[in-house]
């Protein structure tokens, strides 16, 4: 058993099953004497619903996802080469392929509108960023991804130099980029906080369920104990009566 093997199993599970399965895997590693592995397993983060849907798609629809990743590679290359015609065609294909993959990811997942938006956000990140694409491909996401830079978009013929900017336009672009990055950072922080909250909420629910089960067991034991004590008292009374009668009988035998 190693961490990669366990992680592959865990991140294939729906979020409601993750916490209990992770605890079982960590316990099995600990029982096998692999203390460090047990700690590493216990540290695996529970995925959000949108991350789970993407992880599931990485296992069920690898071919469709690869088509999206390939398009992203072509799109990035066209952007670097300032090929406006290629960018226009790839951008058109991007909309079609991303829409198809998004539907596959969401199919049967029961996602909310917010989670569906996170899926689309992650797919967009995978198109424009090779590292994001690799994370989606591995199928071990714990939260949705976002891209902090500017996504490739069609450029005029002649490349960026052909675009005439008004005075102060560069400052406006920098300010817009700073606002975008700040908004995305806040969104990531909120997503992380929500993931942590959901994990602890599940942990509280599991602990409360275990506490109720143990309390019921203790109540049953205490009831049996009370009954046993009552029977013990009755037995002690009979023993005392028998001893008293035995003494009286012995006394009558004495001359």
XYZ file of N, CA and C in Angstrom:
765
model
N 0.841 -1.190 0.000
C 0.000 0.000 0.000
C 0.882 1.248 0.000
N 0.549 2.235 -0.888
C 1.255 3.508 -0.853
C 0.231 4.627 -0.973
N 0.701 5.872 -0.780
C -0.212 7.012 -0.727
C -0.923 7.226 -2.056
N -0.217 7.064 -3.178
C -0.844 7.253 -4.485
C -1.997 6.276 -4.693
N -1.762 5.046 -4.313
C -2.800 4.019 -4.466
C -4.034 4.359 -3.637
N -3.805 4.765 -2.391
C -4.922 5.111 -1.512
C -5.641 6.357 -2.021
N -4.863 7.367 -2.442
C -5.465 8.605 -2.929
C -6.339 8.346 -4.154
N -5.887 7.477 -5.055
C -6.696 7.147 -6.234
C -8.033 6.543 -5.832
N -8.010 5.695 -4.827
C -9.265 5.084 -4.368
C -10.173 6.130 -3.725
N -9.599 6.947 -2.872
C -10.418 7.902 -2.118
C -11.038 8.967 -3.017
N -10.240 9.502 -3.960
C -10.747 10.590 -4.781
C -11.674 10.116 -5.897
N -11.901 8.818 -5.964
C -12.921 8.289 -6.868
C -14.280 8.209 -6.168
N -14.304 8.459 -4.863
C -15.532 8.311 -4.081
C -16.333 9.613 -4.029
N -17.666 9.528 -3.913
C -18.480 10.723 -3.684
C -18.105 11.353 -2.342
N -18.213 12.673 -2.212
C -17.825 13.350 -0.971
C -18.455 12.775 0.312
N -19.741 12.371 0.322
C -20.301 11.838 1.569
C -19.608 10.560 2.068
N -18.937 9.843 1.163
C -18.268 8.599 1.551
C -16.792 8.809 1.881
N -16.287 9.996 1.595
C -14.839 10.222 1.671
C -14.306 10.122 3.096
N -14.935 10.811 4.040
C -14.378 10.905 5.397
C -14.266 9.534 6.056
N -15.335 8.742 5.975
C -15.307 7.416 6.594
C -14.284 6.515 5.908
N -14.209 6.596 4.563
C -13.250 5.766 3.833
C -11.818 6.177 4.169
N -11.575 7.469 4.290
C -10.233 7.943 4.646
C -9.835 7.434 6.030
N -10.770 7.483 6.986
C -10.482 6.992 8.337
C -10.162 5.500 8.312
N -10.910 4.744 7.496
C -10.671 3.304 7.402
C -9.303 3.012 6.783
N -8.942 3.767 5.748
C -7.637 3.570 5.104
C -6.501 3.926 6.075
N -6.663 5.023 6.812
C -5.625 5.426 7.767
C -5.489 4.393 8.878
N -6.612 3.858 9.326
C -6.590 2.841 10.384
C -5.914 1.569 9.896
N -6.183 1.192 8.647
C -5.559 -0.011 8.085
C -4.043 0.165 7.978
N -3.612 1.356 7.568
C -2.171 1.616 7.472
C -1.527 1.586 8.854
N -2.220 2.155 9.835
C -1.682 2.163 11.194
C -1.589 0.748 11.756
N -2.626 -0.051 11.514
C -2.622 -1.443 11.987
C -1.498 -2.244 11.322
N -1.134 -1.831 10.100
C -0.054 -2.519 9.386
C 1.320 -2.013 9.811
N 1.340 -1.100 10.769
C 2.607 -0.575 11.261
C 3.171 0.566 10.438
N 2.404 1.072 9.464
C 2.878 2.169 8.616
C 2.338 3.492 9.168
N 2.953 3.950 10.245
C 2.463 5.126 10.958
C 2.521 6.381 10.095
N 3.631 6.570 9.389
C 3.765 7.773 8.555
C 2.731 7.790 7.444
N 2.513 6.646 6.814
C 1.510 6.561 5.760
C 0.129 6.874 6.322
N -0.142 6.380 7.529
C -1.435 6.649 8.167
C -1.633 8.145 8.352
N -0.573 8.844 8.779
C -0.678 10.297 8.953
C -0.906 10.996 7.614
N -0.199 10.536 6.583
C -0.358 11.145 5.256
C -1.782 10.936 4.729
N -2.325 9.757 4.954
C -3.690 9.477 4.501
C -4.682 10.360 5.251
N -4.494 10.468 6.563
C -5.397 11.304 7.374
C -5.349 12.757 6.933
N -4.233 13.177 6.324
C -4.092 14.557 5.880
C -4.686 14.841 4.511
N -5.186 13.830 3.805
C -5.795 14.046 2.496
C -7.094 14.841 2.654
N -7.225 15.890 1.867
C -8.377 16.775 1.978
C -9.599 16.187 1.269
N -10.738 16.384 1.871
C -11.990 15.974 1.234
C -12.295 16.897 0.059
N -12.680 16.351 -1.103
C -12.959 17.206 -2.266
C -14.315 17.899 -2.158
N -14.405 19.067 -2.765
C -15.703 19.704 -2.908
C -16.520 18.897 -3.916
N -17.805 19.204 -4.000
C -18.669 18.465 -4.921
C -18.210 18.669 -6.362
N -17.860 19.907 -6.709
C -17.417 20.164 -8.091
C -16.100 19.449 -8.388
N -15.187 19.433 -7.412
C -13.917 18.727 -7.605
C -14.153 17.231 -7.786
N -15.075 16.668 -6.994
C -15.392 15.240 -7.143
C -15.948 14.950 -8.533
N -16.825 15.811 -9.031
C -17.405 15.590 -10.354
C -16.313 15.592 -11.424
N -15.343 16.467 -11.297
C -14.230 16.506 -12.242
C -13.335 15.279 -12.095
N -13.105 14.844 -10.852
C -12.314 13.626 -10.625
C -12.996 12.417 -11.254
N -14.312 12.362 -11.106
C -15.066 11.255 -11.696
C -14.948 11.276 -13.218
N -15.026 12.480 -13.794
C -14.921 12.601 -15.252
C -13.540 12.193 -15.741
N -12.508 12.474 -14.952
C -11.155 12.079 -15.350
C -11.042 10.569 -15.479
N -11.853 9.838 -14.731
C -11.840 8.379 -14.788
C -12.815 7.837 -15.838
N -13.940 8.520 -15.998
C -14.962 8.020 -16.913
C -14.785 8.511 -18.353
N -14.277 9.727 -18.516
C -14.198 10.331 -19.850
C -12.802 10.892 -20.134
N -11.757 10.071 -20.014
C -10.403 10.597 -20.243
C -10.190 11.083 -21.664
N -10.822 10.438 -22.636
C -10.645 10.835 -24.027
C -11.194 12.222 -24.302
N -12.394 12.511 -23.798
C -13.004 13.822 -24.005
C -12.200 14.920 -23.313
N -11.709 14.622 -22.114
C -10.880 15.602 -21.418
C -9.567 15.842 -22.169
N -8.984 14.779 -22.718
C -7.737 14.928 -23.461
C -7.934 15.803 -24.692
N -9.096 15.696 -25.316
C -9.394 16.551 -26.466
C -9.366 18.025 -26.050
N -9.899 18.304 -24.857
C -9.884 19.678 -24.339
C -8.457 20.128 -24.029
N -7.668 19.224 -23.432
C -6.280 19.572 -23.102
C -5.470 19.827 -24.379
N -5.708 19.006 -25.410
C -4.985 19.188 -26.679
C -5.337 20.530 -27.306
N -6.605 20.879 -27.255
C -7.015 22.171 -27.799
C -6.341 23.307 -27.027
N -6.244 23.155 -25.708
C -5.585 24.177 -24.910
C -4.132 24.353 -25.307
N -3.456 23.237 -25.586
C -2.053 23.325 -26.017
C -1.944 24.069 -27.351
N -2.849 23.775 -28.282
C -2.842 24.469 -29.572
C -3.161 25.948 -29.394
N -4.089 26.227 -28.494
C -4.488 27.616 -28.256
C -3.325 28.432 -27.682
N -2.604 27.845 -26.763
C -1.462 28.555 -26.163
C -0.352 28.786 -27.198
N -0.165 27.792 -28.058
C 0.857 27.935 -29.097
C 0.474 29.040 -30.077
N -0.805 29.103 -30.461
C -1.258 30.141 -31.389
C -1.123 31.525 -30.761
N -1.379 31.595 -29.466
C -1.235 32.876 -28.762
C 0.219 33.339 -28.771
N 1.135 32.409 -28.528
C 2.551 32.772 -28.513
C 3.029 33.203 -29.893
N 2.426 32.611 -30.927
C 2.828 32.941 -32.293
C 2.042 34.124 -32.859
N 1.086 34.666 -32.063
C 0.253 35.797 -32.499
C -0.481 35.479 -33.796
N -0.956 34.224 -33.890
C -1.671 33.771 -35.082
C -3.162 34.039 -34.886
N -3.627 35.189 -35.403
C -5.013 35.602 -35.175
C -6.011 34.635 -35.796
N -5.724 34.122 -37.010
C -6.659 33.204 -37.674
C -6.805 31.908 -36.861
N -5.671 31.360 -36.427
C -5.720 30.129 -35.635
C -6.445 30.370 -34.317
N -6.181 31.515 -33.696
C -6.840 31.821 -32.428
C -8.354 31.920 -32.588
N -8.792 32.526 -33.677
C -10.224 32.657 -33.912
C -10.878 31.280 -34.057
N -10.248 30.407 -34.856
C -10.796 29.063 -35.059
C -10.754 28.241 -33.771
N -9.633 28.309 -33.047
C -9.498 27.544 -31.804
C -10.451 28.053 -30.736
N -10.678 29.345 -30.695
C -11.626 29.902 -29.726
C -13.032 29.399 -30.006
N -13.382 29.293 -31.301
C -14.699 28.738 -31.648
C -14.804 27.283 -31.188
N -13.764 26.498 -31.492
C -13.768 25.089 -31.077
C -13.762 24.959 -29.556
N -13.087 25.889 -28.906
C -13.015 25.844 -27.439
C -14.409 25.891 -26.823
N -15.260 26.773 -27.338
C -16.611 26.874 -26.800
C -17.393 25.575 -26.957
N -17.244 24.941 -28.124
C -17.970 23.694 -28.397
C -17.466 22.563 -27.508
N -16.142 22.391 -27.471
C -15.567 21.277 -26.702
C -15.763 21.472 -25.212
N -15.541 22.691 -24.717
C -15.722 22.947 -23.286
C -17.161 22.691 -22.872
N -18.125 23.115 -23.708
C -19.532 22.873 -23.382
C -19.847 21.393 -23.299
N -19.295 20.618 -24.260
C -19.549 19.172 -24.265
C -18.934 18.493 -23.042
N -17.697 18.855 -22.724
C -17.032 18.253 -21.565
C -17.730 18.648 -20.274
N -18.157 19.913 -20.178
C -18.856 20.370 -18.978
C -20.130 19.561 -18.750
N -20.859 19.276 -19.829
C -22.085 18.472 -19.688
C -21.766 17.055 -19.206
N -20.674 16.491 -19.717
C -20.272 15.151 -19.283
C -19.895 15.142 -17.800
N -19.182 16.174 -17.367
C -18.780 16.260 -15.956
C -20.003 16.342 -15.056
N -20.984 17.138 -15.473
C -22.149 17.381 -14.621
C -23.192 16.269 -14.702
N -23.109 15.429 -15.723
C -24.120 14.394 -15.945
C -24.251 13.467 -14.726
N -25.427 13.444 -14.139
C -25.685 12.563 -13.006
C -25.029 12.978 -11.709
N -24.386 14.150 -11.683
C -23.685 14.572 -10.463
C -24.579 15.376 -9.526
N -25.701 15.867 -10.025
C -26.612 16.644 -9.185
C -25.984 17.921 -8.649
N -25.252 18.630 -9.493
C -24.546 19.822 -9.040
C -25.478 21.029 -8.942
N -25.204 21.867 -7.973
C -25.896 23.141 -7.876
C -25.368 24.069 -8.954
N -26.037 25.206 -9.147
C -25.565 26.152 -10.155
C -24.180 26.681 -9.800
N -23.920 26.856 -8.494
C -22.605 27.340 -8.062
C -21.525 26.299 -8.353
N -21.820 25.025 -8.078
C -20.850 23.960 -8.344
C -20.628 23.798 -9.844
N -21.695 23.953 -10.632
C -21.554 23.867 -12.093
C -20.655 24.986 -12.606
N -20.785 26.175 -12.015
C -19.923 27.292 -12.402
C -18.467 26.996 -12.052
N -18.252 26.311 -10.934
C -16.888 25.934 -10.547
C -16.294 24.923 -11.525
N -17.130 24.031 -12.037
C -16.663 23.075 -13.054
C -16.192 23.825 -14.290
N -17.018 24.774 -14.772
C -16.647 25.541 -15.963
C -15.383 26.360 -15.714
N -15.270 26.914 -14.518
C -14.080 27.697 -14.157
C -12.827 26.826 -14.206
N -12.948 25.596 -13.709
C -11.807 24.679 -13.701
C -11.437 24.249 -15.113
N -12.441 23.983 -15.946
C -12.164 23.592 -17.333
C -11.490 24.732 -18.092
N -11.916 25.960 -17.835
C -11.266 27.110 -18.466
C -9.800 27.196 -18.038
N -9.565 26.961 -16.744
C -8.177 26.991 -16.249
C -7.346 25.904 -16.918
N -7.944 24.732 -17.121
C -7.223 23.626 -17.749
C -6.890 23.906 -19.209
N -7.694 24.739 -19.865
C -7.426 25.084 -21.258
C -6.223 26.015 -21.367
N -6.158 27.013 -20.482
C -5.125 28.045 -20.647
C -3.873 27.777 -19.832
N -3.905 26.778 -18.952
C -2.752 26.535 -18.081
C -2.418 25.041 -18.080
N -1.206 24.689 -18.495
C -0.812 23.278 -18.618
C -0.793 22.582 -17.256
N -0.382 23.288 -16.215
C -0.339 22.671 -14.884
C -1.739 22.345 -14.392
N -2.685 23.244 -14.649
C -4.073 22.978 -14.268
C -4.616 21.775 -15.022
N -4.273 21.678 -16.306
C -4.713 20.526 -17.102
C -4.187 19.227 -16.504
N -2.943 19.236 -16.061
C -2.352 18.033 -15.470
C -3.064 17.654 -14.183
N -3.434 18.644 -13.373
C -4.147 18.358 -12.125
C -5.518 17.741 -12.402
N -6.215 18.267 -13.398
C -7.527 17.705 -13.749
C -7.351 16.287 -14.273
N -6.332 16.069 -15.094
C -6.091 14.748 -15.680
C -5.845 13.696 -14.600
N -5.139 14.062 -13.531
C -4.802 13.103 -12.471
C -6.038 12.659 -11.683
N -7.073 13.483 -11.636
C -8.304 13.084 -10.960
C -8.227 13.083 -9.448
N -7.441 14.034 -8.888
C -7.342 14.113 -7.424
C -7.583 15.532 -6.919
N -8.432 16.258 -7.600
C -8.723 17.629 -7.183
C -9.440 17.636 -5.834
N -9.124 18.608 -5.007
C -9.852 18.787 -3.749
C -10.716 20.037 -3.791
N -10.459 20.907 -4.760
C -11.238 22.135 -4.918
C -11.162 22.565 -6.380
N -12.063 23.431 -6.817
C -12.004 23.892 -8.206
C -10.761 24.743 -8.434
N -10.335 24.813 -9.698
C -9.162 25.594 -10.070
C -9.578 26.890 -10.760
N -8.680 27.848 -10.738
C -8.910 29.092 -11.469
C -7.584 29.562 -12.040
N -7.666 30.385 -13.061
C -6.462 30.897 -13.704
C -6.308 32.367 -13.356
N -5.139 32.739 -12.810
C -4.947 34.098 -12.313
C -4.448 35.071 -13.366
N -4.046 34.559 -14.530
C -3.560 35.448 -15.585
C -4.652 35.743 -16.592
N -4.269 36.345 -17.681
C -5.222 36.633 -18.746
C -5.276 35.460 -19.698
N -6.463 35.016 -20.028
C -6.621 33.885 -20.931
C -6.287 34.299 -22.355
N -5.708 33.382 -23.144
C -5.435 33.702 -24.543
C -6.710 34.108 -25.268
N -6.623 35.153 -26.048
C -7.772 35.630 -26.813
C -7.269 36.063 -28.188
N -8.151 36.146 -29.188
C -7.710 36.548 -30.511
C -7.011 37.900 -30.489
N -5.941 38.037 -31.272
C -5.217 39.310 -31.368
C -5.294 39.798 -32.801
N -5.169 41.087 -33.040
C -5.234 41.605 -34.416
C -4.051 41.102 -35.231
N -4.191 41.099 -36.559
C -3.079 40.699 -37.421
C -1.897 41.642 -37.180
N -0.726 41.041 -37.162
C 0.439 41.846 -36.901
C 0.895 41.745 -35.469
N 0.130 41.066 -34.614
C 0.552 40.850 -33.235
C 0.198 41.999 -32.324
N 0.603 41.914 -31.079
C 0.250 42.910 -30.080
C 0.700 44.307 -30.458
N 1.802 44.436 -31.215
C 2.286 45.770 -31.550
C 1.310 46.520 -32.437
N 0.436 45.770 -33.133
C -0.504 46.417 -34.034
C -1.637 47.094 -33.287
N -1.814 46.795 -32.016
C -2.892 47.394 -31.229
C -2.444 48.750 -30.704
N -3.201 49.756 -31.025
C -2.869 51.091 -30.550
C -3.566 51.337 -29.220
N -2.830 51.800 -28.274
C -3.388 52.052 -26.950
C -3.474 53.545 -26.709
N -4.497 53.932 -26.019
C -4.629 55.318 -25.630
C -3.704 55.589 -24.457
N -3.359 56.838 -24.226
C -2.526 57.155 -23.062
C -3.189 56.654 -21.783
N -2.400 56.004 -20.953
C -2.925 55.499 -19.679
C -3.555 54.132 -19.786
N -3.617 53.578 -20.993
C -4.262 52.267 -21.173
C -3.502 51.183 -20.434
N -2.159 51.265 -20.444
C -1.366 50.256 -19.755
C -1.665 50.253 -18.262
N -1.849 51.465 -17.681
C -2.209 51.535 -16.259
C -3.567 50.923 -16.013
N -4.503 51.140 -16.946
C -5.837 50.574 -16.795
C -5.788 49.057 -16.850
N -4.952 48.528 -17.763
C -4.805 47.072 -17.869
C -4.216 46.501 -16.590
N -3.184 47.171 -16.064
C -2.557 46.701 -14.826
C -3.543 46.726 -13.670
N -4.343 47.801 -13.611
C -5.329 47.907 -12.529
C -6.391 46.829 -12.669
N -6.813 46.586 -13.910
C -7.828 45.550 -14.133
C -7.288 44.180 -13.753
N -6.030 43.942 -14.094
C -5.416 42.657 -13.747
C -5.313 42.497 -12.237
N -4.940 43.581 -11.545
C -4.840 43.525 -10.084
C -6.201 43.234 -9.463
N -7.250 43.864 -10.015
C -8.603 43.606 -9.488
C -9.005 42.165 -9.738
N -8.689 41.667 -10.921
C -9.037 40.276 -11.250
C -8.329 39.305 -10.323
N -7.044 39.521 -10.109
C -6.278 38.628 -9.248
C -6.779 38.689 -7.817
N -7.153 39.888 -7.340
C -7.675 40.023 -5.979
C -8.997 39.276 -5.840
N -9.866 39.403 -6.854
C -11.155 38.703 -6.811
C -10.957 37.199 -6.830
N -10.032 36.723 -7.655
C -9.789 35.278 -7.730
C -9.166 34.765 -6.439
N -8.292 35.582 -5.825
C -7.698 35.172 -4.549
C -8.765 35.050 -3.468
N -9.672 36.023 -3.434
C -10.765 35.950 -2.454
C -11.650 34.735 -2.721
N -11.896 34.454 -4.001
C -12.723 33.292 -4.342
C -12.041 31.995 -3.899
N -10.715 31.897 -4.132
C -9.991 30.697 -3.707
C -10.023 30.541 -2.186
N -9.814 31.646 -1.479
C -9.817 31.593 -0.016
C -11.190 31.160 0.506
N -12.247 31.670 -0.137
C -13.582 31.267 0.289
C -13.828 29.779 0.006
N -13.378 29.322 -1.163
C -13.550 27.908 -1.501
C -12.802 27.020 -0.521
N -11.588 27.423 -0.158
C -10.819 26.645 0.812
C -11.510 26.630 2.160
N -12.033 27.802 2.578
C -12.732 27.868 3.863
C -13.982 27.002 3.844
N -14.704 27.003 2.714
C -15.911 26.180 2.615
C -15.561 24.696 2.665
N -14.458 24.321 2.003
C -14.046 22.913 2.011
C -13.674 22.463 3.423
N -12.940 23.311 4.150
C -12.563 22.976 5.528
C -13.802 22.874 6.407
N -14.735 23.832 6.224
C -15.968 23.811 7.027
C -16.767 22.537 6.763
N -16.908 22.180 5.484
C -17.673 20.976 5.150
C -17.035 19.731 5.758
N -15.701 19.683 5.732
C -15.015 18.512 6.277
C -15.247 18.396 7.778
N -15.112 19.520 8.498
C -15.342 19.477 9.950
C -16.815 19.268 10.280
N -17.701 19.778 9.431
C -19.130 19.537 9.658
C -19.423 18.045 9.557
N -18.822 17.395 8.559
C -18.999 15.948 8.421
C -18.383 15.205 9.606
N -17.219 15.723 10.079
C -16.573 15.083 11.222
C -17.446 15.203 12.470
N -18.070 16.368 12.647
C -18.976 16.563 13.792
C -20.168 15.618 13.693
N -20.733 15.505 12.487
C -21.883 14.616 12.302
C -21.504 13.171 12.598
N -20.322 12.743 12.127
C -19.882 11.368 12.370
C -19.636 11.126 13.854
N -19.011 12.112 14.525
C -18.751 11.966 15.956
C -20.051 11.944 16.755
N -21.016 12.786 16.347
C -22.306 12.827 17.048
C -23.044 11.498 16.885
N -22.973 10.932 15.676
C -23.617 9.637 15.438
C -22.977 8.549 16.298
N -21.636 8.563 16.363
C -20.940 7.581 17.192
C -21.276 7.766 18.668
N -21.366 9.053 19.104
C -21.701 9.324 20.507
C -23.089 8.808 20.847
N -24.055 9.007 19.936
C -25.410 8.513 20.181
C -25.426 6.990 20.276
N -24.694 6.339 19.378
C -24.657 4.874 19.389
C -24.048 4.358 20.695
N -22.961 4.990 21.125
C -22.317 4.547 22.370
C -23.186 4.849 23.585
N -23.883 5.994 23.557
C -24.771 6.344 24.668
C -25.901 5.324 24.785
N -26.436 4.912 23.637
C -27.499 3.897 23.650
C -26.969 2.574 24.189
N -25.741 2.233 23.814
C -25.134 0.994 24.301
C -24.920 1.049 25.808
N -24.426 2.215 26.287
C -24.233 2.375 27.732
C -25.558 2.275 28.471
N -26.620 2.884 27.900
C -27.933 2.830 28.542
C -28.420 1.388 28.658
N -28.183 0.604 27.570
C -28.599 -0.807 27.628
C -27.803 -1.567 28.680
N -26.503 -1.291 28.741
C -25.658 -1.969 29.738
C -26.079 -1.587 31.148
N -26.363 -0.278 31.349
C -26.781 0.174 32.683
C -28.113 -0.457 33.086
N -28.993 -0.630 32.125
C -30.270 -1.281 32.423
C -30.050 -2.727 32.845
N -29.168 -3.427 32.106
C -28.853 -4.808 32.470
C -28.153 -4.863 33.826
N -27.275 -3.886 34.076
C -26.561 -3.849 35.344
C -27.524 -3.618 36.503
N -28.489 -2.720 36.313
C -29.471 -2.459 37.366
C -30.278 -3.718 37.672
N -30.636 -4.440 36.631
C -31.390 -5.681 36.817
C -30.538 -6.714 37.548
N -29.248 -6.781 37.153
C -28.350 -7.730 37.802
C -28.154 -7.379 39.279
N -28.045 -6.092 39.589
C -27.896 -5.674 40.976
C -29.140 -5.999 41.797
N -30.292 -5.832 41.168
C -31.530 -6.170 41.876
C -31.589 -7.659 42.192
N -31.196 -8.468 41.231
C -31.177 -9.918 41.458
C -30.134 -10.292 42.503
N -28.991 -9.574 42.477
C -27.964 -9.821 43.487
C -28.487 -9.505 44.873
N -29.239 -8.394 44.991
C -29.822 -8.048 46.288
C -30.784 -9.117 46.770
N -31.602 -9.604 45.863
C -32.560 -10.658 46.244
C -31.828 -11.919 46.687
N -30.747 -12.245 45.964
C -29.954 -13.424 46.319
C -29.311 -13.254 47.691
N -28.797 -12.070 47.957
C -28.182 -11.807 49.259
C -29.211 -11.925 50.386
N -30.426 -11.456 50.132
C -31.490 -11.598 51.145
C -31.798 -13.062 51.413
N -31.898 -13.872 50.340
C -32.173 -15.296 50.526
C -31.022 -15.966 51.285
N -29.795 -15.534 50.950
C -28.630 -16.097 51.638
C -28.669 -15.775 53.131
N -29.028 -14.542 53.454
C -29.110 -14.157 54.874
C -30.171 -14.951 55.606
N -31.322 -15.113 54.932
C -32.402 -15.910 55.561
C -31.945 -17.348 55.760
N -31.288 -17.909 54.757
C -30.817 -19.292 54.860
C -29.794 -19.440 55.976
N -28.919 -18.495 56.121
C -27.919 -18.556 57.184
C -28.575 -18.473 58.567
N -29.557 -17.584 58.672
C -30.249 -17.461 59.964
C -30.967 -18.757 60.317
N -31.650 -19.326 59.343
C -32.368 -20.576 59.610
C -31.393 -21.700 59.917
N -30.226 -21.670 59.244
C -29.220 -22.699 59.506
C -28.713 -22.591 60.938
N -28.510 -21.383 61.438
C -28.041 -21.194 62.829
C -29.086 -21.679 63.820
N -30.354 -21.375 63.544
C -31.424 -21.815 64.448
C -31.520 -23.338 64.487
N -31.367 -23.925 63.285
C -31.452 -25.390 63.220
C -30.301 -26.030 63.962
N -29.109 -25.411 63.832
C -27.957 -25.935 64.541
C -28.112 -25.798 66.040
N -28.735 -24.703 66.456
C -28.931 -24.480 67.899
C -29.874 -25.522 68.472
N -30.854 -25.944 67.707
C -31.792 -26.935 68.240
C -31.123 -28.295 68.397
N -30.068 -28.506 67.614
C -29.362 -29.790 67.722
C -28.479 -29.871 68.951
N -28.106 -28.725 69.495
C -27.213 -28.728 70.661
C -27.978 -29.141 71.912
N -27.312 -29.919 72.807
C -27.991 -30.395 74.040
C -28.257 -29.240 75.012
